[in-house]
JSON list of C-alpha atoms in Angstrom, two decimals:
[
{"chain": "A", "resi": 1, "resn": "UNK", "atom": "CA", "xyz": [27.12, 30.98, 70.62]},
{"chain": "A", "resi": 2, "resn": "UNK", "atom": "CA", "xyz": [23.55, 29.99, 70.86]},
{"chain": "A", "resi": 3, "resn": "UNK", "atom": "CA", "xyz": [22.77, 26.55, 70.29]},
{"chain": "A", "resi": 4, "resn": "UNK", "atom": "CA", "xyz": [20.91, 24.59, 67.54]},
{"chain": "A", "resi": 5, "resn": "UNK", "atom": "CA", "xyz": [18.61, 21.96, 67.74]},
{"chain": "A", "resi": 6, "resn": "UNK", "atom": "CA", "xyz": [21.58, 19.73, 67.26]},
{"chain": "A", "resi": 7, "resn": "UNK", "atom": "CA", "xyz": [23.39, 21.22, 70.03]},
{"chain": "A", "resi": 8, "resn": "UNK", "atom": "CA", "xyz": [20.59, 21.04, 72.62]},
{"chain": "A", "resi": 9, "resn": "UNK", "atom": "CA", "xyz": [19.59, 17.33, 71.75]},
{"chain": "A", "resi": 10, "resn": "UNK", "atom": "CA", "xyz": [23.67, 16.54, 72.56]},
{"chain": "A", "resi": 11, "resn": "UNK", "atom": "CA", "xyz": [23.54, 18.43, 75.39]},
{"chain": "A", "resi": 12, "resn": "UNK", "atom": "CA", "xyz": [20.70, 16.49, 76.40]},
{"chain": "A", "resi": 13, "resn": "UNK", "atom": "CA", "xyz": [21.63, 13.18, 75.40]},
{"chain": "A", "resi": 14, "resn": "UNK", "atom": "CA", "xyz": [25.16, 14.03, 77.61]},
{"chain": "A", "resi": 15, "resn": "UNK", "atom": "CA", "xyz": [23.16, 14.43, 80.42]},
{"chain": "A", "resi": 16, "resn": "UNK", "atom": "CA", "xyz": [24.60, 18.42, 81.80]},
{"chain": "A", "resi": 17, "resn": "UNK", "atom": "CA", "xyz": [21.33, 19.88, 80.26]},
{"chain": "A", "resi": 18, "resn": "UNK", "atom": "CA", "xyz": [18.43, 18.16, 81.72]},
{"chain": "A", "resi": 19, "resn": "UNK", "atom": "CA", "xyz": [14.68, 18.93, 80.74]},
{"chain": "A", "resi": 20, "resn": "UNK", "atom": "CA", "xyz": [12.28, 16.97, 81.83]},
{"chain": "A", "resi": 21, "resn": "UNK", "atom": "CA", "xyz": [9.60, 15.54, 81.44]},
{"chain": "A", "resi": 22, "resn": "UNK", "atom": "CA", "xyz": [10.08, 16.05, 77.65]},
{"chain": "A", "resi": 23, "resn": "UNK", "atom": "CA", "xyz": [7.23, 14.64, 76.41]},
{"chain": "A", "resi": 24, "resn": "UNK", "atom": "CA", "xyz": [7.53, 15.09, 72.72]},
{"chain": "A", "resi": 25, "resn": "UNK", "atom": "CA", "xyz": [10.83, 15.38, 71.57]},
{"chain": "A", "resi": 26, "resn": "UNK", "atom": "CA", "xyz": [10.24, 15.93, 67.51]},
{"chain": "A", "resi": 27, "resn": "UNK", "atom": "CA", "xyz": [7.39, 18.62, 68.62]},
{"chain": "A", "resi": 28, "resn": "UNK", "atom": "CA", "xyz": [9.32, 20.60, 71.47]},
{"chain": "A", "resi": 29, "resn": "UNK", "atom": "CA", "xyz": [12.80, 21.20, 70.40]},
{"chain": "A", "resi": 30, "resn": "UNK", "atom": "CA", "xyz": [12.91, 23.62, 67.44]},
{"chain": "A", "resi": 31, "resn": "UNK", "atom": "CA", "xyz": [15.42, 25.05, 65.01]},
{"chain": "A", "resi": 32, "resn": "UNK", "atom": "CA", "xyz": [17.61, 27.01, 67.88]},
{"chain": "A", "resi": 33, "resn": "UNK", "atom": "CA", "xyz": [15.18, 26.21, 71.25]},
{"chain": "A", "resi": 34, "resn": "UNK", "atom": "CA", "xyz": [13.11, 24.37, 73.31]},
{"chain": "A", "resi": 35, "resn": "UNK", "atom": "CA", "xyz": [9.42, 24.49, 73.67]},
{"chain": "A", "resi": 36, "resn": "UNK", "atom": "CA", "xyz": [8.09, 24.39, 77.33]},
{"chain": "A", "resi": 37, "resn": "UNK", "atom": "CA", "xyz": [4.40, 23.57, 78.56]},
{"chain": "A", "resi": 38, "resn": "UNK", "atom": "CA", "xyz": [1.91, 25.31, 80.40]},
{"chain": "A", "resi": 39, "resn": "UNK", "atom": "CA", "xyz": [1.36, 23.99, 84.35]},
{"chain": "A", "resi": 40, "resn": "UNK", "atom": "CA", "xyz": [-1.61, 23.49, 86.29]},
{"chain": "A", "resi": 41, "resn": "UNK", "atom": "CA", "xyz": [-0.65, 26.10, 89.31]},
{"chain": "A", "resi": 42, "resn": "UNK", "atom": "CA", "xyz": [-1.04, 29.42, 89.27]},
{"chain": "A", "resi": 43, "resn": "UNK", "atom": "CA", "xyz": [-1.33, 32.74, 91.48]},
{"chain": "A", "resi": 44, "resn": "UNK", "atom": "CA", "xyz": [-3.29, 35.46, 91.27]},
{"chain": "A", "resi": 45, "resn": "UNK", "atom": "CA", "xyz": [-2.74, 38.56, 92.39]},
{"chain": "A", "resi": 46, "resn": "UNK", "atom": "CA", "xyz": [-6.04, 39.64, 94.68]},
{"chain": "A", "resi": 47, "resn": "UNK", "atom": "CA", "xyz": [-7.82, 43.55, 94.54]},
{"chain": "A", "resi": 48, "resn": "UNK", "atom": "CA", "xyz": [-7.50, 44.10, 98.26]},
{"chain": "A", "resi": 49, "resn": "UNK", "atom": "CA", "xyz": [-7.21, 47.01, 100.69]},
{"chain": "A", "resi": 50, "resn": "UNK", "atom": "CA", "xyz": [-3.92, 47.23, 101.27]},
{"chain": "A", "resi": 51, "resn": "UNK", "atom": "CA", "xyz": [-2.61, 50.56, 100.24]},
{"chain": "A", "resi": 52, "resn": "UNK", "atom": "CA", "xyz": [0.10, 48.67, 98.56]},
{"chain": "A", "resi": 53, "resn": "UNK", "atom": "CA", "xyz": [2.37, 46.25, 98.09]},
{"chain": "A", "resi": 54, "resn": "UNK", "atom": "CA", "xyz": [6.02, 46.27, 100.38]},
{"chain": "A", "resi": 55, "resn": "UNK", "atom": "CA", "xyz": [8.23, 44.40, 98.18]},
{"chain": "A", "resi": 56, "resn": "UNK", "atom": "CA", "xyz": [10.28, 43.97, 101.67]},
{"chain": "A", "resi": 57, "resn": "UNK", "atom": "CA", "xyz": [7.34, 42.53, 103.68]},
{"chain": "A", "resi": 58, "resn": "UNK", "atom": "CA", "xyz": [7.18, 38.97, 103.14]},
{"chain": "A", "resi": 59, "resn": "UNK", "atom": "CA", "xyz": [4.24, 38.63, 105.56]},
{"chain": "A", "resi": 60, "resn": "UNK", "atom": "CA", "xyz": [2.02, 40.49, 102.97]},
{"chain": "A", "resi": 61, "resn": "UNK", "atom": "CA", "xyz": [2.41, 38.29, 100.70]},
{"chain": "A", "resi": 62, "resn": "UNK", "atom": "CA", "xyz": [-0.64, 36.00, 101.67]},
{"chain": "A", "resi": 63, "resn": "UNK", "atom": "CA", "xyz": [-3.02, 38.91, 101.59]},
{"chain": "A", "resi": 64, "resn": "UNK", "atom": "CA", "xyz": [-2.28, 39.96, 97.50]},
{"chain": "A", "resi": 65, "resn": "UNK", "atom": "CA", "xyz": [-1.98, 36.36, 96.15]},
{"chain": "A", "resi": 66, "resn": "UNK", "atom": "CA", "xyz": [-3.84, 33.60, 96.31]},
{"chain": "A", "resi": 67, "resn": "UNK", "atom": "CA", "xyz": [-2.75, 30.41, 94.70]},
{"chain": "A", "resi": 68, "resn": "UNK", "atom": "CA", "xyz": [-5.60, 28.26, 92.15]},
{"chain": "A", "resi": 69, "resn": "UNK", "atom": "CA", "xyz": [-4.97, 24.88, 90.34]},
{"chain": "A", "resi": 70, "resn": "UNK", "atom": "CA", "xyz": [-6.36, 24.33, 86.88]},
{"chain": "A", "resi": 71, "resn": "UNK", "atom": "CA", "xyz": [-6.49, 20.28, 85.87]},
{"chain": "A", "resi": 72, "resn": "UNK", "atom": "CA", "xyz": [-5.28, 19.70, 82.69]},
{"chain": "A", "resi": 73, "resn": "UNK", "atom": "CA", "xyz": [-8.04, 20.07, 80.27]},
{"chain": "A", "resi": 74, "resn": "UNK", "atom": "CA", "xyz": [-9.28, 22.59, 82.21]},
{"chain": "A", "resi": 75, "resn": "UNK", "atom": "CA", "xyz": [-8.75, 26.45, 81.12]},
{"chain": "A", "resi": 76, "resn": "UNK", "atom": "CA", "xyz": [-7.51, 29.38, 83.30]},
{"chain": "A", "resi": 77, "resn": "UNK", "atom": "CA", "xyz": [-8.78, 32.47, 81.98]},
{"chain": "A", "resi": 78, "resn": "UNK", "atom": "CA", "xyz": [-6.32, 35.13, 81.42]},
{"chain": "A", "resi": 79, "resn": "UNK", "atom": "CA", "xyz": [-8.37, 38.63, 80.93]},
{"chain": "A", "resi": 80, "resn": "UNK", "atom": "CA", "xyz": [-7.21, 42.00, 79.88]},
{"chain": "A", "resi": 81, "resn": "UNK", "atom": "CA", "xyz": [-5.28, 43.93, 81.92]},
{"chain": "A", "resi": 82, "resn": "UNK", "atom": "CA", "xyz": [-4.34, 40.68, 84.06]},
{"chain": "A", "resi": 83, "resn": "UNK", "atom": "CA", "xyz": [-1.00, 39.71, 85.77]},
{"chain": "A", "resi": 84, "resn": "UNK", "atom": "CA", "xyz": [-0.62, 36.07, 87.15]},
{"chain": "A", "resi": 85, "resn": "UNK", "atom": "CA", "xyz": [2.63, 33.94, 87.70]},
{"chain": "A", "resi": 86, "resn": "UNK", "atom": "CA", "xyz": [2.42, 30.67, 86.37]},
{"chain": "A", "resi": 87, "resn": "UNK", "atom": "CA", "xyz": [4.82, 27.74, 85.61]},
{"chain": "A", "resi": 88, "resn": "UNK", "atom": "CA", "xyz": [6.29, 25.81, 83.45]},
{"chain": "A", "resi": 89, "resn": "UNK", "atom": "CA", "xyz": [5.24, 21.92, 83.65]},
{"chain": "A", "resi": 90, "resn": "UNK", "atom": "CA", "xyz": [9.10, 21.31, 82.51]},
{"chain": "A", "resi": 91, "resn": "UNK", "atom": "CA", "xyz": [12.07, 21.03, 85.47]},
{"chain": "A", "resi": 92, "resn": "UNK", "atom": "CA", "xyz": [15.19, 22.18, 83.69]},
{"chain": "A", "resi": 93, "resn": "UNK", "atom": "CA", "xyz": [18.76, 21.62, 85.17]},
{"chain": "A", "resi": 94, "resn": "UNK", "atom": "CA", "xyz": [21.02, 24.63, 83.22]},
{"chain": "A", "resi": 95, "resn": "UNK", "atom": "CA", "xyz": [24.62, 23.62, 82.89]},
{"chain": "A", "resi": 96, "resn": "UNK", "atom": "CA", "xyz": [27.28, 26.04, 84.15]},
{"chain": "A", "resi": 97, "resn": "UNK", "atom": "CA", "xyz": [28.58, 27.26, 80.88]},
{"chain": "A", "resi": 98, "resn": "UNK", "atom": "CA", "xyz": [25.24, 27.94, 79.68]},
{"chain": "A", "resi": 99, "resn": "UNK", "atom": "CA", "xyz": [22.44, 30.52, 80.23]},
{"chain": "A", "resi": 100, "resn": "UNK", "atom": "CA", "xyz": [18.82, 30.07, 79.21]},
{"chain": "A", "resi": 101, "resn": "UNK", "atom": "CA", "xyz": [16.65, 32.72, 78.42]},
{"chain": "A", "resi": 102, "resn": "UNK", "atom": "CA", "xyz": [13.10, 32.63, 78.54]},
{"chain": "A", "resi": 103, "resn": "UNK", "atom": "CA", "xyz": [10.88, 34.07, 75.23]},
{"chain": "A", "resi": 104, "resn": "UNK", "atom": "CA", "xyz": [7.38, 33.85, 74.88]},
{"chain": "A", "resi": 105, "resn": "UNK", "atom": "CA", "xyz": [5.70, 31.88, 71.20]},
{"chain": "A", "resi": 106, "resn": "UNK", "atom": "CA", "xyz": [5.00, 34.02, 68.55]},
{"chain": "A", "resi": 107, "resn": "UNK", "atom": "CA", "xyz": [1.71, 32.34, 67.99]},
{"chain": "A", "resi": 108, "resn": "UNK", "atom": "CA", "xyz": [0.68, 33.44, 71.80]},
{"chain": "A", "resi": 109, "resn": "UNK", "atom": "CA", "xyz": [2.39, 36.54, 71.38]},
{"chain": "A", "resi": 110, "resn": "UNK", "atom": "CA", "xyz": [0.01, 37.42, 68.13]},
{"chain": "A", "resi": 111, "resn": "UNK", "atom": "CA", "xyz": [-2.75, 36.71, 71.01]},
{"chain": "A", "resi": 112, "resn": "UNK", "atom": "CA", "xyz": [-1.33, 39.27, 73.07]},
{"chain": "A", "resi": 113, "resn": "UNK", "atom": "CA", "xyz": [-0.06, 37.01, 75.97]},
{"chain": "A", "resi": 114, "resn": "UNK", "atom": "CA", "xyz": [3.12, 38.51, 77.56]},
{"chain": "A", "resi": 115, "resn": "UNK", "atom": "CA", "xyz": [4.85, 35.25, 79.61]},
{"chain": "A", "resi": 116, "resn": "UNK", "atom": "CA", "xyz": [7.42, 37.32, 81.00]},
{"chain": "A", "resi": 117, "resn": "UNK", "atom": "CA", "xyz": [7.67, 40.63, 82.62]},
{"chain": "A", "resi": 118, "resn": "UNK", "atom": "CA", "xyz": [11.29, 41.38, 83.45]},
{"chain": "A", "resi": 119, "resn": "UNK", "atom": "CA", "xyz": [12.48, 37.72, 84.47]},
{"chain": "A", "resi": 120, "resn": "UNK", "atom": "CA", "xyz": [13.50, 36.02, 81.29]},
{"chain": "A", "resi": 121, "resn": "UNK", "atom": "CA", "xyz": [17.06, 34.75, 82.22]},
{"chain": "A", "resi": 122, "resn": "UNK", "atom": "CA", "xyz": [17.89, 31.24, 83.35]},
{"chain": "A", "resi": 123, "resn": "UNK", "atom": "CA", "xyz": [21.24, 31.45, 85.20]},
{"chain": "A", "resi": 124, "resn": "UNK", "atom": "CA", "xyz": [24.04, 29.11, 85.03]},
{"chain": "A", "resi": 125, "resn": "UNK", "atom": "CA", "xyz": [23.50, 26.29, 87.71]},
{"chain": "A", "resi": 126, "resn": "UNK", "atom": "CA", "xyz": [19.72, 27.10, 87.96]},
{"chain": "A", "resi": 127, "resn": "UNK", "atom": "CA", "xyz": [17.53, 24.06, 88.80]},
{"chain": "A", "resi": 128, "resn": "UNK", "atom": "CA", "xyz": [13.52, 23.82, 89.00]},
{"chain": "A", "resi": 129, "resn": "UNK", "atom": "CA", "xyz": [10.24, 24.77, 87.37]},
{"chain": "A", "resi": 130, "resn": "UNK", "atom": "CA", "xyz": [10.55, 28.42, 85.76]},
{"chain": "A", "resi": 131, "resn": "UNK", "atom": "CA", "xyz": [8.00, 30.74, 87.02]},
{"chain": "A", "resi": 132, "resn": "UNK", "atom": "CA", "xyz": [6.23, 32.78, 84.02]},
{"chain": "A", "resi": 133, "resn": "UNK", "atom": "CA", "xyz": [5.21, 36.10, 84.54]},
{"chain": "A", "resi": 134, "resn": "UNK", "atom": "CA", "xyz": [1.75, 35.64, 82.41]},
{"chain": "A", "resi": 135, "resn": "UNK", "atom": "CA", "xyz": [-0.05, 39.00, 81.19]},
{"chain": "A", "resi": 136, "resn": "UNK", "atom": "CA", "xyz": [-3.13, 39.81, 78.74]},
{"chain": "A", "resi": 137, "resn": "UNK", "atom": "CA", "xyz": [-2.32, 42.95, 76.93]},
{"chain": "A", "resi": 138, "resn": "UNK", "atom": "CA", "xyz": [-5.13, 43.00, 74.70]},
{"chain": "A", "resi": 139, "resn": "UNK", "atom": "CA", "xyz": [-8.62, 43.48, 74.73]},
{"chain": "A", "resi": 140, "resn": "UNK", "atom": "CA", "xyz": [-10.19, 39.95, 75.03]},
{"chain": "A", "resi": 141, "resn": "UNK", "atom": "CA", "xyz": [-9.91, 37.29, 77.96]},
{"chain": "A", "resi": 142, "resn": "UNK", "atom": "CA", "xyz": [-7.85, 34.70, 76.29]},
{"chain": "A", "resi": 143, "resn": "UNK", "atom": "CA", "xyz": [-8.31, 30.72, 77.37]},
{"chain": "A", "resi": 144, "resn": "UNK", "atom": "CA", "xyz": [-5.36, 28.92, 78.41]},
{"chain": "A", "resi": 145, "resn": "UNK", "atom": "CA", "xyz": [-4.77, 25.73, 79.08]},
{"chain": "A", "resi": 146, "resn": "UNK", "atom": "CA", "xyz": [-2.39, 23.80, 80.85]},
{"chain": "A", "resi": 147, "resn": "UNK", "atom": "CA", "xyz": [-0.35, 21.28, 78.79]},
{"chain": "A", "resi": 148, "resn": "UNK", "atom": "CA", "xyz": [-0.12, 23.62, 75.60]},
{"chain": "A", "resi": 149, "resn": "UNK", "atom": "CA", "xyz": [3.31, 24.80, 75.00]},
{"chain": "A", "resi": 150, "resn": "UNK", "atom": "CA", "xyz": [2.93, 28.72, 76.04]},
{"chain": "A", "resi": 151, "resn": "UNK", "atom": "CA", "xyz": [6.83, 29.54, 76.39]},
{"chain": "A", "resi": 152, "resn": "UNK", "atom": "CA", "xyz": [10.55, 28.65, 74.70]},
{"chain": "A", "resi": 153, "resn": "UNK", "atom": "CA", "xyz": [14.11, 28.37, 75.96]},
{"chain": "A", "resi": 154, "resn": "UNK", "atom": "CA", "xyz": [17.05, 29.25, 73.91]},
{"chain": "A", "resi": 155, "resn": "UNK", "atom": "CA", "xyz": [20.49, 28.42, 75.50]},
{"chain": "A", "resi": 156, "resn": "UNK", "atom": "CA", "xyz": [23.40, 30.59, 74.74]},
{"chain": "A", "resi": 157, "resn": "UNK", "atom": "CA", "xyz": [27.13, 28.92, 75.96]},
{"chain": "A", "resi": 158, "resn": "UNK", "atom": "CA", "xyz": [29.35, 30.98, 78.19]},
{"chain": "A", "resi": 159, "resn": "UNK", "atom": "CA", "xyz": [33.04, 31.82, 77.04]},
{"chain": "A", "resi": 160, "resn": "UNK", "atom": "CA", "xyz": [34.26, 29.75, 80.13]},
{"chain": "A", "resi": 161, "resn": "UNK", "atom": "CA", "xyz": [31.95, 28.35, 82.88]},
{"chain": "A", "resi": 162, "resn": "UNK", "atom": "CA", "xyz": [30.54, 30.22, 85.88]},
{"chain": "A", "resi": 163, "resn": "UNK", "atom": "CA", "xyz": [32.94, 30.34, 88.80]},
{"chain": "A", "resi": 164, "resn": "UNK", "atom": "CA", "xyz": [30.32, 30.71, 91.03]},
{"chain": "A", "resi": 165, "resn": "UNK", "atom": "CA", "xyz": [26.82, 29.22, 89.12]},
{"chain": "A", "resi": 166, "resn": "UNK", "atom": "CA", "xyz": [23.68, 30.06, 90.67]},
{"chain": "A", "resi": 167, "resn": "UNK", "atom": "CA", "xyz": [22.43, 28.08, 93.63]},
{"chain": "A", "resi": 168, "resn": "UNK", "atom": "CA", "xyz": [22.81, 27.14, 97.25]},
{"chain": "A", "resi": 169, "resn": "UNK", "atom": "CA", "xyz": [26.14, 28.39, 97.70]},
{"chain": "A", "resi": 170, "resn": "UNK", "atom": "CA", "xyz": [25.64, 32.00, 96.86]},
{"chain": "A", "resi": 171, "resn": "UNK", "atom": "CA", "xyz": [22.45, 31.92, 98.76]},
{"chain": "A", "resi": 172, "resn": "UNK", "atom": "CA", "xyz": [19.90, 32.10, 95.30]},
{"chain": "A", "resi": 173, "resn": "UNK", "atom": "CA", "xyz": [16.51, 32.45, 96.28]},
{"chain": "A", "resi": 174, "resn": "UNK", "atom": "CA", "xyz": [14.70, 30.20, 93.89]},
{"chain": "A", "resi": 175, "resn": "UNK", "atom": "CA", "xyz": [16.78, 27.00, 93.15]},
{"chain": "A", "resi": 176, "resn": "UNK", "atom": "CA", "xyz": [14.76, 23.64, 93.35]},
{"chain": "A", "resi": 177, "resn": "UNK", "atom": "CA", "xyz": [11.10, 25.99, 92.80]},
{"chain": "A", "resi": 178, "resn": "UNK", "atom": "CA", "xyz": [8.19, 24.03, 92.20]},
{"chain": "A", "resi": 179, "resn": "UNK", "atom": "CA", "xyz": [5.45, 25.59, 90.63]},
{"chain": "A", "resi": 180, "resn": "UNK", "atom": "CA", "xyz": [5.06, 29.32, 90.54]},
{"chain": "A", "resi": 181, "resn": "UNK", "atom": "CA", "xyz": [6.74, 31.16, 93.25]},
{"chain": "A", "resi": 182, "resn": "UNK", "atom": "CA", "xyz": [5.58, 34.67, 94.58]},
{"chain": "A", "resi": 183, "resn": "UNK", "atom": "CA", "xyz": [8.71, 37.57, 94.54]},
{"chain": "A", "resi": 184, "resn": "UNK", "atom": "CA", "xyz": [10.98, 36.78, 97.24]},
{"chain": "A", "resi": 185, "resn": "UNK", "atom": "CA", "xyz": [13.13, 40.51, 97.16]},
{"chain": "A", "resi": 186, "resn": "UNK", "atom": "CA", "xyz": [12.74, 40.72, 100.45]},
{"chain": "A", "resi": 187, "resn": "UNK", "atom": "CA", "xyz": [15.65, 38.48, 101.46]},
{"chain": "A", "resi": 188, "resn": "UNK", "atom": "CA", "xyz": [17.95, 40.65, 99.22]},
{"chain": "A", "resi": 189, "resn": "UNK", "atom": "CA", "xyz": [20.68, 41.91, 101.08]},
{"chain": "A", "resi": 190, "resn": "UNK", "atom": "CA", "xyz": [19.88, 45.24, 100.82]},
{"chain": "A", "resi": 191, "resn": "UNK", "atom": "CA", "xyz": [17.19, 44.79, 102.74]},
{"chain": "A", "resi": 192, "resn": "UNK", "atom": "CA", "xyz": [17.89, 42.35, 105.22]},
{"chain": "A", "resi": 193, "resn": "UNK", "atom": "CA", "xyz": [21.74, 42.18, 105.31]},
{"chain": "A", "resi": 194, "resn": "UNK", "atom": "CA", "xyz": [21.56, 38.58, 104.20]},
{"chain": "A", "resi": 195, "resn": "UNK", "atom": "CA", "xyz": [23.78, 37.48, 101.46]},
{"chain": "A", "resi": 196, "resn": "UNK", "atom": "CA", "xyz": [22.00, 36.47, 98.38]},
{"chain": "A", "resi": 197, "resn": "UNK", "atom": "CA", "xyz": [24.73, 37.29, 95.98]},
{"chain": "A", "resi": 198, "resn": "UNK", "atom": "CA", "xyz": [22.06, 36.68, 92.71]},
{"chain": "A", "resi": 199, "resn": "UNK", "atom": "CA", "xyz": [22.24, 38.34, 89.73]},
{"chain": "A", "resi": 200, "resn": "UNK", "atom": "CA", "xyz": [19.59, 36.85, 87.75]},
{"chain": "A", "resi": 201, "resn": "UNK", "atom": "CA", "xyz": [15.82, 35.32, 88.48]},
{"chain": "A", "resi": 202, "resn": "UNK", "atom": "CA", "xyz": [16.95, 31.58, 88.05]},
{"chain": "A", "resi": 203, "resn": "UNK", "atom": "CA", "xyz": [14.22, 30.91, 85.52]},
{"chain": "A", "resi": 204, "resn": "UNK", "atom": "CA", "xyz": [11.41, 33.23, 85.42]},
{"chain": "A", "resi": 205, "resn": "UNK", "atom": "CA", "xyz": [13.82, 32.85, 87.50]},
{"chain": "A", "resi": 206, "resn": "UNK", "atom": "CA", "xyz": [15.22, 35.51, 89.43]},
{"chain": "A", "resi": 207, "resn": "UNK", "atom": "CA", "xyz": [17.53, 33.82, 91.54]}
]
């Protein structure tokens, strides 16, 4: 069942759902979701001379990405072609017999702005910022700005609760993120024998 704008302002008011800061109430939650707001960090993925990227080498990361902060009523340029991770200026808290899923706004979308690549799922227990996966697919540099409302949740309630929700216990890689957070696959356990048990992203979020 997904839920209404009645069902997410309950949810809210109960306390198990938490988004916040929610700074206009009447202007962010809509018919079935939840509007979320641009923030000011970003990181940008750098032309350099590595061959390419080792999504196992977490030492590489710092010479592919660089991170830049854009003041709020300031613009970051997003140009064609481009692929940045941004965030979310909202914390959400997801309950554990609910899932969030991350969708772009149709108005933005009309713009060509992509805000999610492959990590649009929220899982059950997730806390933090959600990372947004931010790419121009058309032809023009488009301005954004942080502040505007760039991305949605809608919230869809499990038949029963998680038994084991996402988060410390089964080792999730994101939980608690602030601001955008470069791919962390190396600590998968596939590759390093760890045990990071995630099935989802956490929230742009890959847990």
């Amino acid at each position: 069942m997904i839920l209404s704008d009645a069902d997410i302002l309950d949810r809210l008011a109960d306390g198990d759902l938490v988004i916040e800061p929610l700074a206009d109430v009447d202007q962010q939650v809509q018919p079935a979701s939840v509007d979320l707001r641009l923030g000011e960090r970003f990181l940008e993925f750098q032309r350099t001379n590595i061959p390419c990227i080792h999504p196992t080498e977490a030492d590489e990361v710092g010479e592919y990405v660089t991170e830049t902060t854009v003041s709020e009523g300031d613009e970051f340029i997003l140009h064609p072609g481009d692929f940045v991770l941004g965030t979310t200026t909202e914390r959400v808290e997801i309950p554990d017999d609910l899932v969030a899923h991350v969708e772009g706004r149709s108005s933005l979308g009309r713009l060509a702005i992509v805000v999610h690549a492959t990590a649009g799922l929220c899982d059950p227990g997730y806390h933090g910022q959600i990372t947004l996966e931010l790419s121009n697919l058309g032809t023009a540099p488009v301005a954004l700005s942080p502040g505007m409302r760039v991305s949605q949740l809608t919230f869809t309630e499990l038949k029963s609760p998680a038994d084991r929700p996402y988060g410390a216990e089964r080792g999730s890689k994101y939980q608690d993120q602030d601001g955008p957070q470069a791919s962390r696959i190396g600590s998968d356990p596939e590759f390093d024998g760890g045990d990071d048990g995630d099935g989802g992203d956490g929230g742009g979020v890959e847990p």
